[in-house]
Amino acid sequence: PGPLRVRDLRVRYGPGEPWALDGLGLDVAPGARVAVVGPSGSGKSTLAAVLFRFRDPDSGTVTLGGTDLSSVSPDVARQAISGVPQDPHLFDSTVRENLRLARPEATDAQLWDVLERVRLAVDVAAMPAGLATDVGVHGARFSGGMRQRLALARALLTDARLLVLDEPTTHLDPDTRDAVLDDLLAAAGDRAVLLVTHDLDRLTEMDAVYVVVDGRVVQHGTHAGLLARD
Ligand code: ADP
Ligand code: ADP
């Protein structure tokens, strides 16, 4: 049972192209921490793009709490499944306006609260240089970790019961990677998390791990269970 049930997903980027997802299925239980791992090109980001409703699958289903997400609009779907895409699409404005994209009526008090939960010490009225372009020359300068925290804060303002984190720490300095991931997972609270990663170090703390190769799940289970099977 829910929240997330993915069945037989098939996606390709053009006629005659190989299948980026080739019958992929997985489940995420309510509140569970689930990792999707696999080599580069195995289809992990394509899965995330389907879950974020950036891309429609050629076939297959994504249901959340029993609702087929293809039956609702992308905006409704993004209130149900949110998270941090590889490129979180922050835009050059205030922190407040970036956060209000997820919840236009949010008060500053709610924004302060969510920024505290992701441990981002920044003024909601600040207009950090280069939020969107990463080439800021003046004003507050956002680091990669700060951008990930802001993107997660935005996701936490939705009603999402599932947060998808697509390689949330890949572009970060190895020294801050663990701390940022710790904070992202803690901030997720009791929401389910699907973590797309090629970092194998953190799998022991996940409730389940799916290994994806060539767009298909080749193994799944707990980290300990997968090791025992080898
Ligand atoms: P991963 O995230 O595991 O590295 P991807 O989902 O990015 O894998 O890629 C899966 C397959 O789809 C690869 O063969 C990749 O080349 C292809 N692919 C991904 N994005 C595109 C795209 N925008 N256009 C064409 N092919 C793509
Ligand atoms: P729709 O028209 O279905 O709402 P859009 O393509 O307009 O979808 O995308 C909605 C939001 O998602 C926009 O902010 C857009 O920039 C962002 N977006 C779309 N595709 C991607 C992607 N592959 N990666 C990251 N963000 C994306």
Short mmCIF file of C-alpha atoms and ligand atoms in Angstrom, two decimals:
data_model
loop_
_atom_site.label_atom_id
_atom_site.label_comp_id
_atom_site.label_asym_id
_atom_site.label_seq_id
_atom_site.Cartn_x
_atom_site.Cartn_y
_atom_site.Cartn_z
CA PRO A 1 0.00 0.00 0.00
CA GLY A 2 0.91 3.69 -0.41
CA PRO A 3 1.97 6.27 -0.40
CA LEU A 4 3.84 5.51 -3.61
CA ARG A 5 3.30 2.65 -6.01
CA VAL A 6 5.11 2.66 -9.35
CA ARG A 7 4.34 -0.06 -11.90
CA ASP A 8 5.75 -0.98 -15.32
CA LEU A 9 7.11 2.47 -16.14
CA ARG A 10 8.46 2.80 -19.65
CA VAL A 11 10.04 5.98 -20.97
CA ARG A 12 12.15 6.73 -24.01
CA TYR A 13 13.38 10.04 -25.30
CA GLY A 14 12.38 9.47 -28.90
CA PRO A 15 11.15 6.88 -31.37
CA GLY A 16 13.84 4.29 -31.93
CA GLU A 17 15.77 5.38 -28.81
CA PRO A 18 16.50 2.74 -26.17
CA TRP A 19 14.14 2.61 -23.19
CA ALA A 20 15.47 4.86 -20.41
CA LEU A 21 12.94 3.16 -18.13
CA ASP A 22 12.00 -0.34 -19.19
CA GLY A 23 9.27 -1.68 -16.94
CA LEU A 24 10.42 -0.16 -13.67
CA GLY A 25 8.38 -0.73 -10.52
CA LEU A 26 8.82 0.16 -6.86
CA ASP A 27 6.94 0.93 -3.66
CA VAL A 28 7.53 3.45 -0.93
CA ALA A 29 5.64 2.80 2.31
CA PRO A 30 4.27 5.73 4.32
CA GLY A 31 7.12 7.51 6.09
CA ALA A 32 9.76 5.17 4.66
CA ARG A 33 13.26 6.19 3.55
CA VAL A 34 13.92 4.46 0.23
CA ALA A 35 16.99 4.76 -1.98
CA VAL A 36 17.26 4.22 -5.72
CA VAL A 37 20.82 3.45 -6.77
CA GLY A 38 22.40 2.44 -10.03
CA PRO A 39 25.13 3.32 -12.48
CA SER A 40 25.11 6.49 -14.53
CA GLY A 41 22.59 6.22 -17.36
CA SER A 42 20.48 3.59 -15.59
CA GLY A 43 17.37 5.79 -15.57
CA LYS A 44 17.36 7.27 -12.06
CA SER A 45 16.86 10.88 -13.16
CA THR A 46 14.25 9.84 -15.67
CA LEU A 47 12.32 8.24 -12.82
CA ALA A 48 12.63 11.45 -10.81
CA ALA A 49 11.45 13.48 -13.82
CA VAL A 50 8.34 11.30 -14.10
CA LEU A 51 7.62 11.64 -10.38
CA PHE A 52 8.03 15.43 -10.57
CA ARG A 53 5.69 15.44 -13.59
CA PHE A 54 8.35 17.02 -15.79
CA ARG A 55 7.91 14.11 -18.21
CA ASP A 56 4.98 11.82 -19.02
CA PRO A 57 5.83 8.12 -19.20
CA ASP A 58 5.12 6.20 -22.41
CA SER A 59 3.32 3.64 -20.26
CA GLY A 60 2.98 2.52 -16.68
CA THR A 61 1.38 3.96 -13.58
CA VAL A 62 2.30 6.11 -10.61
CA THR A 63 -0.21 6.02 -7.79
CA LEU A 64 -0.02 7.86 -4.51
CA GLY A 65 -2.32 6.78 -1.71
CA GLY A 66 -4.48 5.03 -4.31
CA THR A 67 -4.79 8.03 -6.64
CA ASP A 68 -3.47 7.58 -10.17
CA LEU A 69 -1.38 10.70 -10.58
CA SER A 70 -1.93 10.86 -14.33
CA SER A 71 -5.57 11.65 -13.55
CA VAL A 72 -4.70 14.93 -11.82
CA SER A 73 -3.06 18.11 -13.13
CA PRO A 74 0.73 18.56 -12.83
CA ASP A 75 0.20 21.26 -10.21
CA VAL A 76 -1.96 18.99 -8.07
CA ALA A 77 0.51 16.15 -8.54
CA ARG A 78 3.36 18.42 -7.41
CA GLN A 79 1.52 19.15 -4.17
CA ALA A 80 1.40 15.39 -3.56
CA ILE A 81 4.94 14.50 -4.65
CA SER A 82 7.48 17.23 -4.15
CA GLY A 83 11.19 17.35 -3.46
CA VAL A 84 14.45 18.55 -4.88
CA PRO A 85 15.14 18.01 -8.58
CA GLN A 86 18.75 17.92 -9.75
CA ASP A 87 18.27 21.45 -11.01
CA PRO A 88 15.87 22.99 -8.49
CA HIS A 89 14.94 25.98 -10.70
CA LEU A 90 15.39 28.73 -8.16
CA PHE A 91 14.85 32.14 -9.66
CA ASP A 92 16.46 35.52 -9.12
CA SER A 93 14.21 37.13 -6.60
CA THR A 94 13.82 37.12 -2.84
CA VAL A 95 13.98 34.00 -0.73
CA ARG A 96 10.33 34.74 0.12
CA GLU A 97 9.21 34.72 -3.53
CA ASN A 98 11.10 31.49 -4.20
CA LEU A 99 9.37 29.82 -1.26
CA ARG A 100 5.92 31.22 -2.08
CA LEU A 101 6.03 29.40 -5.39
CA ALA A 102 5.06 26.33 -3.38
CA ARG A 103 2.50 28.07 -1.16
CA PRO A 104 1.50 31.57 -2.29
CA GLU A 105 -0.39 32.40 0.90
CA ALA A 106 2.47 31.42 3.26
CA THR A 107 3.14 33.99 5.97
CA ASP A 108 6.66 35.09 6.85
CA ALA A 109 6.30 33.24 10.16
CA GLN A 110 5.66 30.01 8.24
CA LEU A 111 8.65 30.73 6.01
CA TRP A 112 10.92 31.38 9.01
CA ASP A 113 9.75 28.09 10.48
CA VAL A 114 10.52 26.09 7.36
CA LEU A 115 13.92 27.78 6.91
CA GLU A 116 14.75 26.84 10.47
CA ARG A 117 13.77 23.23 9.81
CA VAL A 118 16.25 23.01 6.93
CA ARG A 119 18.80 24.98 8.98
CA LEU A 120 19.13 27.78 6.47
CA ALA A 121 19.97 31.02 8.24
CA VAL A 122 18.89 33.58 5.68
CA ASP A 123 16.45 36.50 5.69
CA VAL A 124 13.23 35.87 3.75
CA ALA A 125 13.60 39.35 2.23
CA ALA A 126 17.16 38.69 1.04
CA MET A 127 17.70 38.67 -2.69
CA PRO A 128 20.73 36.41 -3.04
CA ALA A 129 22.84 37.13 -6.08
CA GLY A 130 22.74 34.52 -8.77
CA LEU A 131 20.15 32.20 -7.25
CA ALA A 132 19.05 31.05 -10.68
CA THR A 133 22.23 31.51 -12.64
CA ASP A 134 24.93 30.67 -10.11
CA VAL A 135 27.01 33.63 -11.30
CA GLY A 136 26.17 36.16 -8.61
CA VAL A 137 28.66 38.98 -8.23
CA HIS A 138 27.11 40.99 -5.40
CA GLY A 139 24.69 40.57 -2.55
CA ALA A 140 24.36 37.40 -0.53
CA ARG A 141 26.01 34.50 -2.31
CA PHE A 142 24.26 31.14 -2.07
CA SER A 143 26.44 28.05 -1.88
CA GLY A 144 25.36 24.76 -3.43
CA GLY A 145 24.31 23.48 0.00
CA MET A 146 22.24 26.61 0.64
CA ARG A 147 20.49 26.15 -2.70
CA GLN A 148 19.63 22.54 -1.82
CA ARG A 149 18.32 23.65 1.57
CA LEU A 150 16.19 26.39 0.00
CA ALA A 151 14.82 23.94 -2.57
CA LEU A 152 13.92 21.50 0.19
CA ALA A 153 12.30 24.28 2.23
CA ARG A 154 10.13 25.00 -0.79
CA ALA A 155 9.17 21.33 -1.06
CA LEU A 156 8.30 21.21 2.65
CA LEU A 157 5.76 24.00 2.13
CA THR A 158 3.69 21.70 -0.07
CA ASP A 159 1.33 19.04 1.28
CA ALA A 160 3.55 16.33 -0.19
CA ARG A 161 3.55 13.00 1.61
CA LEU A 162 6.48 11.92 -0.54
CA LEU A 163 9.68 13.89 -1.08
CA VAL A 164 11.88 12.92 -4.01
CA LEU A 165 15.51 13.96 -3.62
CA ASP A 166 17.38 13.55 -6.91
CA GLU A 167 21.12 13.40 -6.15
CA PRO A 168 20.68 16.23 -3.66
CA THR A 169 24.32 16.38 -2.61
CA THR A 170 26.20 15.38 -5.75
CA HIS A 171 27.49 18.84 -6.55
CA LEU A 172 28.51 19.58 -2.99
CA ASP A 173 31.90 19.53 -1.38
CA PRO A 174 32.47 16.03 0.12
CA ASP A 175 32.96 17.60 3.56
CA THR A 176 29.49 19.18 3.62
CA ARG A 177 27.67 16.42 1.73
CA ASP A 178 26.87 14.29 4.76
CA ALA A 179 25.75 17.24 6.87
CA VAL A 180 23.41 18.51 4.16
CA LEU A 181 21.90 15.06 3.63
CA ASP A 182 21.48 14.61 7.40
CA ASP A 183 19.61 17.89 7.55
CA LEU A 184 17.45 17.09 4.51
CA LEU A 185 16.42 13.71 5.93
CA ALA A 186 15.75 15.16 9.39
CA ALA A 187 13.71 18.02 7.93
CA ALA A 188 11.58 15.54 5.97
CA GLY A 189 10.15 14.42 9.32
CA ASP A 190 7.48 11.76 8.93
CA ARG A 191 7.10 12.21 5.18
CA ALA A 192 8.28 9.39 2.96
CA VAL A 193 11.54 10.04 1.11
CA LEU A 194 12.76 8.58 -2.17
CA LEU A 195 16.48 9.33 -2.41
CA VAL A 196 18.07 8.99 -5.83
CA THR A 197 21.78 8.58 -5.33
CA HIS A 198 24.96 6.98 -6.51
CA ASP A 199 26.50 7.49 -3.08
CA LEU A 200 26.54 4.03 -1.53
CA ASP A 201 27.75 5.23 1.87
CA ARG A 202 24.33 6.17 3.19
CA LEU A 203 22.36 3.06 2.29
CA THR A 204 22.58 1.40 5.70
CA GLU A 205 20.19 3.97 7.16
CA MET A 206 17.55 3.51 4.46
CA ASP A 207 14.50 1.25 4.98
CA ALA A 208 14.79 -0.17 1.46
CA VAL A 209 17.14 0.02 -1.49
CA TYR A 210 16.27 -0.48 -5.16
CA VAL A 211 19.12 -1.20 -7.56
CA VAL A 212 18.30 -0.02 -11.08
CA VAL A 213 20.21 -1.09 -14.18
CA ASP A 214 19.12 -0.28 -17.75
CA GLY A 215 15.79 1.13 -16.59
CA ARG A 216 14.80 -1.91 -14.56
CA VAL A 217 14.96 -2.92 -10.91
CA VAL A 218 17.49 -5.74 -10.67
CA GLN A 219 17.50 -6.06 -6.89
CA HIS A 220 15.65 -4.66 -3.93
CA GLY A 221 15.63 -5.13 -0.20
CA THR A 222 17.38 -3.76 2.82
CA HIS A 223 21.04 -2.87 2.52
CA ALA A 224 21.99 -5.73 4.84
CA GLY A 225 19.79 -8.14 2.86
CA LEU A 226 21.37 -7.13 -0.44
CA LEU A 227 24.86 -7.64 0.98
CA ALA A 228 23.91 -11.07 2.34
CA ARG A 229 22.64 -12.15 -1.08
CA ASP A 230 25.95 -11.34 -2.83
P1 ADP B 1 20.78 8.30 -14.51
O1 ADP B 1 20.05 9.40 -13.82
O2 ADP B 1 20.69 6.99 -13.82
O3 ADP B 1 22.20 8.67 -14.86
P2 ADP B 1 19.14 9.00 -16.80
O4 ADP B 1 17.73 8.87 -16.40
O5 ADP B 1 19.74 10.38 -16.83
O6 ADP B 1 20.04 8.04 -15.90
O7 ADP B 1 19.35 8.38 -18.24
C1 ADP B 1 18.76 7.14 -18.64
C2 ADP B 1 18.93 6.98 -20.15
O8 ADP B 1 18.18 7.98 -20.82
C3 ADP B 1 20.37 7.14 -20.63
O9 ADP B 1 20.56 6.26 -21.70
C4 ADP B 1 20.41 8.57 -21.09
O10 ADP B 1 21.38 8.74 -22.10
C5 ADP B 1 19.02 8.78 -21.62
N1 ADP B 1 18.58 10.18 -21.47
C6 ADP B 1 18.43 10.84 -20.32
N2 ADP B 1 17.98 12.10 -20.53
C7 ADP B 1 17.86 12.22 -21.87
C8 ADP B 1 17.45 13.27 -22.74
N3 ADP B 1 17.06 14.45 -22.25
N4 ADP B 1 17.45 13.03 -24.07
C9 ADP B 1 17.81 11.82 -24.56
N5 ADP B 1 18.21 10.79 -23.81
C10 ADP B 1 18.23 10.98 -22.49
P1 ADP B 2 3.83 22.11 -16.74
O1 ADP B 2 3.61 22.92 -17.98
O2 ADP B 2 3.36 20.70 -16.88
O3 ADP B 2 3.45 22.78 -15.47
P2 ADP B 2 6.56 22.87 -16.95
O4 ADP B 2 7.38 22.26 -18.02
O5 ADP B 2 6.06 24.25 -17.13
O6 ADP B 2 5.39 21.87 -16.62
O7 ADP B 2 7.41 22.81 -15.62
C1 ADP B 2 6.93 23.31 -14.40
C2 ADP B 2 8.12 23.70 -13.56
O8 ADP B 2 9.09 22.63 -13.53
C3 ADP B 2 8.86 24.90 -14.10
O9 ADP B 2 9.38 25.66 -13.03
C4 ADP B 2 9.97 24.28 -14.90
O10 ADP B 2 11.04 25.18 -15.03
C5 ADP B 2 10.32 23.08 -14.06
N1 ADP B 2 10.91 21.98 -14.86
C6 ADP B 2 10.42 21.44 -16.00
N2 ADP B 2 11.20 20.45 -16.44
C7 ADP B 2 12.21 20.33 -15.55
C8 ADP B 2 13.35 19.49 -15.42
N3 ADP B 2 13.62 18.51 -16.31
N4 ADP B 2 14.16 19.66 -14.38
C9 ADP B 2 13.90 20.62 -13.47
N5 ADP B 2 12.84 21.44 -13.51
C10 ADP B 2 12.02 21.33 -14.55
#
